[in-house]
PDB file of C-alpha atoms and ligand atoms in Angstrom:
ATOM      1  CA  MET A 437      47.252 -34.713 -58.769  1.00 95.00           C
ATOM      2  CA  GLU A 438      47.529 -31.831 -56.303  1.00 97.00           C
ATOM      3  CA  LEU A 439      48.883 -28.439 -57.290  1.00 98.00           C
ATOM      4  CA  GLY A 440      50.891 -26.450 -54.760  1.00 98.00           C
ATOM      5  CA  VAL A 441      51.498 -22.889 -55.887  1.00 98.00           C
ATOM      6  CA  ASN A 442      54.765 -21.366 -54.742  1.00 98.00           C
ATOM      7  CA  ILE A 443      54.167 -17.662 -54.050  1.00 98.00           C
ATOM      8  CA  ASP A 444      57.730 -16.677 -53.060  1.00 98.00           C
ATOM      9  CA  HIS A 445      58.009 -14.247 -55.946  1.00 97.00           C
ATOM     10  CA  ILE A 446      55.057 -12.170 -54.756  1.00 98.00           C
ATOM     11  CA  ALA A 447      57.317 -11.461 -51.783  1.00 98.00           C
ATOM     12  CA  THR A 448      60.273 -10.890 -54.137  1.00 97.00           C
ATOM     13  CA  ILE A 449      58.401  -7.929 -55.666  1.00 97.00           C
ATOM     14  CA  ARG A 450      57.548  -6.544 -52.230  1.00 97.00           C
ATOM     15  CA  GLN A 451      61.117  -6.929 -50.935  1.00 96.00           C
ATOM     16  CA  ALA A 452      62.505  -5.173 -54.037  1.00 96.00           C
ATOM     17  CA  ARG A 453      61.182  -1.958 -52.463  1.00 96.00           C
ATOM     18  CA  MET A 454      61.095  -3.105 -48.820  1.00 94.00           C
ATOM     19  CA  THR A 455      57.491  -1.956 -48.775  1.00 95.00           C
ATOM     20  CA  ASN A 456      54.186  -3.589 -47.854  1.00 94.00           C
ATOM     21  CA  GLU A 457      52.881  -4.571 -51.288  1.00 96.00           C
ATOM     22  CA  PRO A 458      52.152  -6.962 -52.821  1.00 97.00           C
ATOM     23  CA  GLU A 459      51.403  -9.076 -49.747  1.00 97.00           C
ATOM     24  CA  PRO A 460      51.818 -12.876 -50.110  1.00 98.00           C
ATOM     25  CA  ILE A 461      48.745 -13.472 -47.924  1.00 98.00           C
ATOM     26  CA  TYR A 462      46.587 -11.705 -50.513  1.00 98.00           C
ATOM     27  CA  ALA A 463      48.047 -13.923 -53.259  1.00 98.00           C
ATOM     28  CA  ALA A 464      47.515 -16.999 -51.069  1.00 98.00           C
ATOM     29  CA  LEU A 465      43.811 -16.164 -50.682  1.00 98.00           C
ATOM     30  CA  LEU A 466      43.387 -15.771 -54.438  1.00 98.00           C
ATOM     31  CA  VAL A 467      45.277 -19.029 -55.098  1.00 98.00           C
ATOM     32  CA  GLN A 468      42.941 -20.731 -52.646  1.00 98.00           C
ATOM     33  CA  GLU A 469      39.904 -19.241 -54.437  1.00 97.00           C
ATOM     34  CA  ALA A 470      41.332 -20.586 -57.709  1.00 97.00           C
ATOM     35  CA  LEU A 471      41.069 -24.076 -56.159  1.00 96.00           C
ATOM     36  CA  ALA A 472      44.757 -24.889 -55.877  1.00 98.00           C
ATOM     37  CA  ASP A 473      45.445 -27.591 -53.305  1.00 98.00           C
ATOM     38  CA  GLY A 474      48.232 -25.871 -51.459  1.00 98.00           C
ATOM     39  CA  ILE A 475      50.376 -22.822 -50.902  1.00 98.00           C
ATOM     40  CA  THR A 476      54.127 -23.356 -50.962  1.00 98.00           C
ATOM     41  CA  VAL A 477      56.611 -20.865 -49.530  1.00 98.00           C
ATOM     42  CA  HIS A 478      60.343 -21.060 -48.944  1.00 97.00           C
ATOM     43  CA  LEU A 479      61.530 -19.299 -45.799  1.00 97.00           C
ATOM     44  CA  ARG A 480      65.143 -18.801 -46.811  1.00 95.00           C
ATOM     45  CA  GLU A 481      67.893 -18.225 -44.271  1.00 94.00           C
ATOM     46  CA  ASP A 482      68.672 -14.856 -45.900  1.00 93.00           C
ATOM     47  CA  ARG A 483      64.942 -13.886 -45.945  1.00 95.00           C
ATOM     48  CA  ARG A 484      65.320 -12.622 -49.501  1.00 94.00           C
ATOM     49  CA  HIS A 485      61.590 -12.958 -50.207  1.00 96.00           C
ATOM     50  CA  ILE A 486      59.249 -14.663 -47.732  1.00 98.00           C
ATOM     51  CA  GLN A 487      59.482 -13.276 -44.176  1.00 97.00           C
ATOM     52  CA  ASP A 488      58.607 -15.038 -40.914  1.00 98.00           C
ATOM     53  CA  LYS A 489      55.357 -13.062 -40.551  1.00 98.00           C
ATOM     54  CA  ASP A 490      54.194 -14.239 -44.004  1.00 98.00           C
ATOM     55  CA  VAL A 491      54.487 -17.868 -42.960  1.00 98.00           C
ATOM     56  CA  TYR A 492      52.564 -17.299 -39.720  1.00 98.00           C
ATOM     57  CA  GLN A 493      49.881 -15.279 -41.521  1.00 98.00           C
ATOM     58  CA  ILE A 494      49.386 -17.862 -44.272  1.00 98.00           C
ATOM     59  CA  LYS A 495      49.180 -20.696 -41.735  1.00 98.00           C
ATOM     60  CA  GLU A 496      46.593 -18.814 -39.714  1.00 98.00           C
ATOM     61  CA  ILE A 497      44.335 -17.676 -42.539  1.00 98.00           C
ATOM     62  CA  ILE A 498      44.581 -20.211 -45.344  1.00 98.00           C
ATOM     63  CA  LYS A 499      42.433 -23.351 -45.258  1.00 98.00           C
ATOM     64  CA  ILE A 500      44.302 -25.321 -47.929  1.00 98.00           C
ATOM     65  CA  LYS A 501      47.625 -27.056 -47.278  1.00 98.00           C
ATOM     66  CA  LEU A 502      50.683 -24.990 -46.351  1.00 98.00           C
ATOM     67  CA  ASN A 503      53.907 -26.567 -47.628  1.00 98.00           C
ATOM     68  CA  LEU A 504      56.961 -24.908 -46.095  1.00 98.00           C
ATOM     69  CA  GLU A 505      60.188 -25.317 -48.050  1.00 97.00           C
ATOM     70  CA  MET A 506      63.108 -25.100 -45.666  1.00 97.00           C
ATOM     71  CA  SER A 507      66.743 -25.931 -45.120  1.00 96.00           C
ATOM     72  CA  LEU A 508      68.082 -27.962 -42.188  1.00 96.00           C
ATOM     73  CA  ASN A 509      69.220 -24.746 -40.477  1.00 96.00           C
ATOM     74  CA  LYS A 510      68.476 -24.848 -36.738  1.00 97.00           C
ATOM     75  CA  GLU A 511      66.730 -21.469 -36.551  1.00 97.00           C
ATOM     76  CA  ILE A 512      64.475 -22.352 -39.489  1.00 98.00           C
ATOM     77  CA  VAL A 513      63.673 -25.768 -38.001  1.00 98.00           C
ATOM     78  CA  GLU A 514      62.591 -24.053 -34.754  1.00 98.00           C
ATOM     79  CA  ILE A 515      60.299 -21.707 -36.698  1.00 98.00           C
ATOM     80  CA  ALA A 516      58.811 -24.659 -38.602  1.00 98.00           C
ATOM     81  CA  LYS A 517      58.133 -26.482 -35.335  1.00 98.00           C
ATOM     82  CA  ASP A 518      56.354 -23.389 -34.043  1.00 98.00           C
ATOM     83  CA  VAL A 519      54.321 -22.688 -37.207  1.00 98.00           C
ATOM     84  CA  LYS A 520      53.457 -26.366 -37.757  1.00 98.00           C
ATOM     85  CA  PRO A 521      52.787 -26.226 -41.517  1.00 98.00           C
ATOM     86  CA  ASN A 522      50.854 -29.198 -42.897  1.00 98.00           C
ATOM     87  CA  GLN A 523      53.949 -30.207 -44.845  1.00 98.00           C
ATOM     88  CA  ALA A 524      57.654 -29.367 -44.769  1.00 98.00           C
ATOM     89  CA  THR A 525      59.835 -29.924 -47.813  1.00 98.00           C
ATOM     90  CA  LEU A 526      63.517 -30.029 -46.890  1.00 97.00           C
ATOM     91  CA  VAL A 527      65.748 -28.412 -49.509  1.00 96.00           C
ATOM     92  CA  PRO A 528      69.455 -27.602 -49.756  1.00 94.00           C
ATOM     93  CA  GLU A 529      70.250 -23.908 -49.550  1.00 87.00           C
ATOM     94  CA  LYS A 530      73.191 -21.803 -50.620  1.00 75.00           C
ATOM     95  CA  ARG A 531      73.221 -18.060 -50.040  1.00 62.00           C
ATOM     96  CA  GLN A 532      74.699 -17.206 -53.454  1.00 66.00           C
ATOM     97  CA  GLU A 533      72.285 -19.263 -55.545  1.00 67.00           C
ATOM     98  CA  ILE A 534      69.531 -17.571 -57.561  1.00 69.00           C
ATOM     99  CA  THR A 535      67.189 -20.464 -56.777  1.00 67.00           C
ATOM    100  CA  THR A 536      67.521 -23.956 -55.275  1.00 65.00           C
ATOM    101  CA  GLU A 537      70.133 -25.639 -57.474  1.00 70.00           C
ATOM    102  CA  GLY A 538      70.394 -29.351 -56.785  1.00 82.00           C
ATOM    103  CA  GLY A 539      68.516 -31.828 -54.644  1.00 93.00           C
ATOM    104  CA  LEU A 540      69.305 -32.495 -51.015  1.00 95.00           C
ATOM    105  CA  ASP A 541      72.273 -34.856 -50.476  1.00 95.00           C
ATOM    106  CA  VAL A 542      70.529 -37.046 -47.913  1.00 96.00           C
ATOM    107  CA  LEU A 543      73.292 -39.669 -48.078  1.00 94.00           C
ATOM    108  CA  LYS A 544      75.960 -37.151 -47.117  1.00 93.00           C
ATOM    109  CA  ASP A 545      73.929 -35.644 -44.294  1.00 93.00           C
ATOM    110  CA  LEU A 546      72.111 -38.769 -43.131  1.00 96.00           C
ATOM    111  CA  LYS A 547      72.202 -38.233 -39.382  1.00 96.00           C
ATOM    112  CA  ARG A 548      71.312 -34.549 -39.418  1.00 96.00           C
ATOM    113  CA  THR A 549      68.496 -35.112 -41.907  1.00 97.00           C
ATOM    114  CA  LYS A 550      67.134 -37.988 -39.844  1.00 98.00           C
ATOM    115  CA  ASN A 551      67.079 -35.802 -36.729  1.00 98.00           C
ATOM    116  CA  VAL A 552      65.274 -32.941 -38.481  1.00 98.00           C
ATOM    117  CA  VAL A 553      62.745 -35.327 -40.076  1.00 98.00           C
ATOM    118  CA  SER A 554      62.063 -36.807 -36.655  1.00 98.00           C
ATOM    119  CA  GLU A 555      61.714 -33.387 -34.937  1.00 98.00           C
ATOM    120  CA  LEU A 556      59.228 -32.222 -37.569  1.00 98.00           C
ATOM    121  CA  LYS A 557      57.255 -35.468 -37.619  1.00 98.00           C
ATOM    122  CA  ASP A 558      56.955 -35.262 -33.820  1.00 98.00           C
ATOM    123  CA  LYS A 559      55.034 -32.005 -34.382  1.00 98.00           C
ATOM    124  CA  GLY A 560      52.642 -33.767 -36.750  1.00 98.00           C
ATOM    125  CA  ILE A 561      54.222 -32.298 -39.891  1.00 98.00           C
ATOM    126  CA  PHE A 562      54.274 -34.426 -43.077  1.00 98.00           C
ATOM    127  CA  VAL A 563      57.908 -34.374 -44.238  1.00 98.00           C
ATOM    128  CA  SER A 564      59.093 -34.463 -47.832  1.00 98.00           C
ATOM    129  CA  LEU A 565      62.700 -34.376 -49.088  1.00 98.00           C
ATOM    130  CA  PHE A 566      63.596 -32.534 -52.286  1.00 97.00           C
ATOM    131  CA  ILE A 567      66.019 -34.861 -54.087  1.00 97.00           C
ATOM    132  CA  ASP A 568      67.357 -35.631 -57.535  1.00 97.00           C
ATOM    133  CA  PRO A 569      65.857 -38.653 -59.352  1.00 97.00           C
ATOM    134  CA  ASP A 570      68.517 -40.998 -57.999  1.00 97.00           C
ATOM    135  CA  ASN A 571      67.774 -44.368 -56.360  1.00 97.00           C
ATOM    136  CA  LYS A 572      70.541 -43.942 -53.771  1.00 97.00           C
ATOM    137  CA  GLN A 573      68.964 -40.706 -52.566  1.00 98.00           C
ATOM    138  CA  ILE A 574      65.521 -42.344 -52.569  1.00 98.00           C
ATOM    139  CA  ASP A 575      66.854 -45.190 -50.399  1.00 98.00           C
ATOM    140  CA  ALA A 576      68.369 -42.614 -48.073  1.00 98.00           C
ATOM    141  CA  ALA A 577      65.045 -40.726 -47.889  1.00 98.00           C
ATOM    142  CA  LYS A 578      63.378 -43.970 -46.870  1.00 98.00           C
ATOM    143  CA  ASN A 579      66.150 -44.594 -44.314  1.00 97.00           C
ATOM    144  CA  VAL A 580      65.606 -41.266 -42.589  1.00 98.00           C
ATOM    145  CA  ASN A 581      61.848 -41.956 -42.365  1.00 98.00           C
ATOM    146  CA  ALA A 582      60.671 -39.218 -44.711  1.00 98.00           C
ATOM    147  CA  ASP A 583      56.985 -39.444 -45.637  1.00 98.00           C
ATOM    148  CA  ALA A 584      57.568 -38.266 -49.187  1.00 98.00           C
ATOM    149  CA  ILE A 585      60.115 -37.153 -51.731  1.00 98.00           C
ATOM    150  CA  GLU A 586      59.846 -34.268 -54.147  1.00 98.00           C
ATOM    151  CA  ILE A 587      61.683 -35.174 -57.335  1.00 98.00           C
ATOM    152  CA  HIS A 588      63.799 -32.280 -58.618  1.00 97.00           C
ATOM    153  CA  THR A 589      62.608 -31.644 -62.175  1.00 98.00           C
ATOM    154  CA  GLY A 590      65.256 -28.979 -62.876  1.00 96.00           C
ATOM    155  CA  SER A 591      67.413 -31.132 -65.176  1.00 96.00           C
ATOM    156  CA  TYR A 592      64.319 -32.055 -67.201  1.00 98.00           C
ATOM    157  CA  ALA A 593      63.241 -28.402 -67.375  1.00 98.00           C
ATOM    158  CA  ASN A 594      66.709 -27.188 -68.377  1.00 97.00           C
ATOM    159  CA  ALA A 595      67.368 -29.897 -70.997  1.00 97.00           C
ATOM    160  CA  LYS A 596      68.615 -28.289 -74.216  1.00 96.00           C
ATOM    161  CA  THR A 597      67.565 -30.986 -76.708  1.00 97.00           C
ATOM    162  CA  LYS A 598      64.524 -33.257 -77.124  1.00 96.00           C
ATOM    163  CA  ASN A 599      66.772 -36.294 -76.574  1.00 97.00           C
ATOM    164  CA  GLU A 600      68.187 -34.942 -73.360  1.00 97.00           C
ATOM    165  CA  GLN A 601      64.698 -34.024 -72.166  1.00 97.00           C
ATOM    166  CA  ALA A 602      63.394 -37.539 -72.941  1.00 98.00           C
ATOM    167  CA  LYS A 603      66.310 -39.026 -71.008  1.00 98.00           C
ATOM    168  CA  GLU A 604      65.608 -36.812 -68.004  1.00 98.00           C
ATOM    169  CA  LEU A 605      61.889 -37.627 -68.178  1.00 98.00           C
ATOM    170  CA  ASN A 606      62.689 -41.351 -68.073  1.00 98.00           C
ATOM    171  CA  ARG A 607      64.910 -40.827 -65.038  1.00 98.00           C
ATOM    172  CA  ILE A 608      61.996 -39.099 -63.295  1.00 98.00           C
ATOM    173  CA  ILE A 609      59.540 -41.869 -64.278  1.00 98.00           C
ATOM    174  CA  ASP A 610      61.906 -44.572 -62.961  1.00 98.00           C
ATOM    175  CA  ALA A 611      62.562 -42.667 -59.741  1.00 98.00           C
ATOM    176  CA  ALA A 612      58.835 -42.087 -59.160  1.00 98.00           C
ATOM    177  CA  LYS A 613      58.106 -45.802 -59.615  1.00 98.00           C
ATOM    178  CA  TYR A 614      60.965 -46.822 -57.346  1.00 98.00           C
ATOM    179  CA  ALA A 615      60.010 -44.383 -54.570  1.00 98.00           C
ATOM    180  CA  LYS A 616      56.377 -45.461 -54.695  1.00 98.00           C
ATOM    181  CA  SER A 617      57.441 -49.123 -54.482  1.00 98.00           C
ATOM    182  CA  LEU A 618      59.191 -48.261 -51.196  1.00 98.00           C
ATOM    183  CA  GLY A 619      55.983 -46.737 -49.841  1.00 98.00           C
ATOM    184  CA  LEU A 620      57.043 -43.106 -50.237  1.00 98.00           C
ATOM    185  CA  THR A 621      54.602 -40.456 -51.442  1.00 98.00           C
ATOM    186  CA  VAL A 622      55.978 -38.835 -54.595  1.00 98.00           C
ATOM    187  CA  HIS A 623      55.896 -35.126 -55.453  1.00 98.00           C
ATOM    188  CA  ALA A 624      57.767 -33.206 -58.154  1.00 98.00           C
ATOM    189  CA  GLY A 625      58.746 -29.663 -58.916  1.00 98.00           C
ATOM    190  CA  HIS A 626      61.197 -26.978 -59.972  1.00 97.00           C
ATOM    191  CA  GLY A 627      61.392 -25.294 -63.339  1.00 97.00           C
ATOM    192  CA  LEU A 628      57.980 -26.561 -64.453  1.00 98.00           C
ATOM    193  CA  THR A 629      56.191 -24.298 -66.934  1.00 98.00           C
ATOM    194  CA  TYR A 630      53.017 -24.206 -69.042  1.00 98.00           C
ATOM    195  CA  GLU A 631      55.119 -25.651 -71.869  1.00 98.00           C
ATOM    196  CA  ASN A 632      56.828 -28.560 -70.096  1.00 98.00           C
ATOM    197  CA  VAL A 633      54.397 -29.610 -67.330  1.00 98.00           C
ATOM    198  CA  LYS A 634      52.290 -32.192 -69.188  1.00 98.00           C
ATOM    199  CA  PRO A 635      54.723 -35.151 -69.416  1.00 98.00           C
ATOM    200  CA  ILE A 636      55.459 -34.773 -65.687  1.00 98.00           C
ATOM    201  CA  ALA A 637      51.761 -34.394 -64.786  1.00 98.00           C
ATOM    202  CA  ALA A 638      51.053 -37.623 -66.677  1.00 98.00           C
ATOM    203  CA  ILE A 639      53.247 -39.715 -64.342  1.00 98.00           C
ATOM    204  CA  LYS A 640      50.666 -41.527 -62.215  1.00 97.00           C
ATOM    205  CA  GLU A 641      52.989 -42.180 -59.266  1.00 98.00           C
ATOM    206  CA  ILE A 642      53.397 -38.427 -58.737  1.00 98.00           C
ATOM    207  CA  THR A 643      50.606 -36.972 -56.617  1.00 98.00           C
ATOM    208  CA  GLU A 644      51.690 -33.353 -56.127  1.00 98.00           C
ATOM    209  CA  LEU A 645      53.395 -30.712 -58.241  1.00 98.00           C
ATOM    210  CA  ASN A 646      54.891 -27.558 -56.759  1.00 98.00           C
ATOM    211  CA  ILE A 647      55.110 -24.744 -59.271  1.00 98.00           C
ATOM    212  CA  GLY A 648      56.106 -21.139 -58.657  1.00 98.00           C
ATOM    213  CA  HIS A 649      57.973 -18.939 -61.088  1.00 98.00           C
ATOM    214  CA  SER A 650      56.018 -19.772 -64.216  1.00 98.00           C
ATOM    215  CA  ILE A 651      52.606 -19.244 -62.559  1.00 98.00           C
ATOM    216  CA  ILE A 652      53.637 -15.957 -60.928  1.00 98.00           C
ATOM    217  CA  ALA A 653      55.188 -14.772 -64.214  1.00 98.00           C
ATOM    218  CA  LYS A 654      51.943 -15.464 -66.077  1.00 98.00           C
ATOM    219  CA  SER A 655      49.868 -13.868 -63.333  1.00 98.00           C
ATOM    220  CA  VAL A 656      51.509 -10.501 -64.055  1.00 97.00           C
ATOM    221  CA  PHE A 657      49.564 -10.473 -67.332  1.00 98.00           C
ATOM    222  CA  VAL A 658      46.429 -12.531 -66.684  1.00 98.00           C
ATOM    223  CA  GLY A 659      45.956 -12.354 -62.913  1.00 98.00           C
ATOM    224  CA  ILE A 660      46.856 -15.065 -60.440  1.00 98.00           C
ATOM    225  CA  LYS A 661      43.495 -16.852 -60.447  1.00 98.00           C
ATOM    226  CA  GLU A 662      43.554 -17.256 -64.225  1.00 98.00           C
ATOM    227  CA  ALA A 663      47.223 -18.294 -64.120  1.00 98.00           C
ATOM    228  CA  VAL A 664      46.394 -21.054 -61.602  1.00 98.00           C
ATOM    229  CA  ARG A 665      43.344 -22.112 -63.640  1.00 98.00           C
ATOM    230  CA  LEU A 666      45.396 -22.449 -66.829  1.00 98.00           C
ATOM    231  CA  MET A 667      48.020 -24.591 -65.076  1.00 98.00           C
ATOM    232  CA  ARG A 668      45.312 -26.754 -63.499  1.00 97.00           C
ATOM    233  CA  GLN A 669      43.737 -27.315 -66.885  1.00 97.00           C
ATOM    234  CA  LEU A 670      47.028 -28.576 -68.382  1.00 98.00           C
ATOM    235  CA  ILE A 671      47.539 -30.912 -65.433  1.00 97.00           C
ATOM    236  CA  TYR A 672      44.009 -32.336 -65.794  1.00 96.00           C
ATOM    237  CA  GLU A 673      44.472 -32.792 -69.537  1.00 97.00           C
ATOM    238  CA  ALA A 674      47.740 -34.681 -69.004  1.00 97.00           C
ATOM    239  CA  ARG A 675      46.256 -36.824 -66.257  1.00 92.00           C
ATOM    240  CA  TRP A 676      43.020 -37.919 -67.892  1.00 84.00           C
ATOM    241  CA  LYS A 677      44.301 -38.398 -71.412  1.00 68.00           C
TER     242      LYS A 677
HETATM  243  N1  LIG B1087      59.956 -27.220 -55.370  1.00 62.64           N
HETATM  244  C1  LIG B1087      61.033 -26.835 -54.637  1.00 62.64           C
HETATM  245  C2  LIG B1087      61.576 -27.783 -53.637  1.00 62.64           C
HETATM  246  C3  LIG B1087      61.618 -25.567 -54.820  1.00 62.64           C
HETATM  247  O1  LIG B1087      62.701 -25.217 -54.099  1.00 62.64           O
HETATM  248  C4  LIG B1087      61.032 -24.674 -55.739  1.00 62.64           C
HETATM  249  C5  LIG B1087      61.586 -23.289 -55.887  1.00 62.64           C
HETATM  250  O2  LIG B1087      61.398 -22.594 -54.703  1.00 62.64           O
HETATM  251  C6  LIG B1087      59.909 -25.110 -56.455  1.00 62.64           C
HETATM  252  C7  LIG B1087      59.400 -26.391 -56.268  1.00 62.64           C
HETATM  253  C8  LIG B1087      59.235 -24.231 -57.461  1.00 62.64           C
HETATM  254  O3  LIG B1087      60.123 -24.016 -58.515  1.00 62.64           O
HETATM  255  P1  LIG B1087      59.734 -22.998 -59.674  1.00 62.64           P
HETATM  256  O4  LIG B1087      59.649 -21.644 -59.049  1.00 62.64           O
HETATM  257  O5  LIG B1087      60.858 -23.142 -60.635  1.00 62.64           O
HETATM  258  O6  LIG B1087      58.409 -23.445 -60.212  1.00 62.64           O
END
């Protein structure tokens, strides 16, 4: 199980003052030292946190995987083709949202998604689609030649009761099995925390988790290397149980 650490909110703190600290590249180096497998950043169209220069800097300096979360927006696609991250995760994006809300509707935007997947793959980028645990969307991801899907764990994370959470977990397990049976690589993420990560980390078909807010929140108190280490430990415990 690989852990990609999303460091967007390091940039959120910097942008709150439009200053030059804290720098995401510094966080990325510490996350790398803490033996995470990848750095994830979302270059949003409104540039509310990560800026273009951050993405270029991280790609140039970091040795571990760079996973660029991005919308299908033409300008962003051009930047991705220039940066050539190891992996691109296509996500839906709305300007008013606080964070990514739902999964990508690949079915609705089949042709456009297929074109973007193809443009990115032509540059040697491994392409993942962030979708809800829904077989129709998984079929569509396969149709547009994505390499991987990232299952949106938001509904699981936001479940209000144990029953609802168990139901959402089962949806994720079924989706992971189905996607793997089609030959897709399976990732998961969104809303995962130190409290809720273990049942997701235990799903053998899932090979990568992308976690941001919870790790950055903990790092305020314990430092980012310790925050990554603690998350890693929970993932290992869930995996090898
Ligand atoms: N995966 C995707 C596709 C996302 O958009 C995000 C949020 O940027 C994450 C994972 C990380 O979510 P969180 O910050 O809730 O851990």
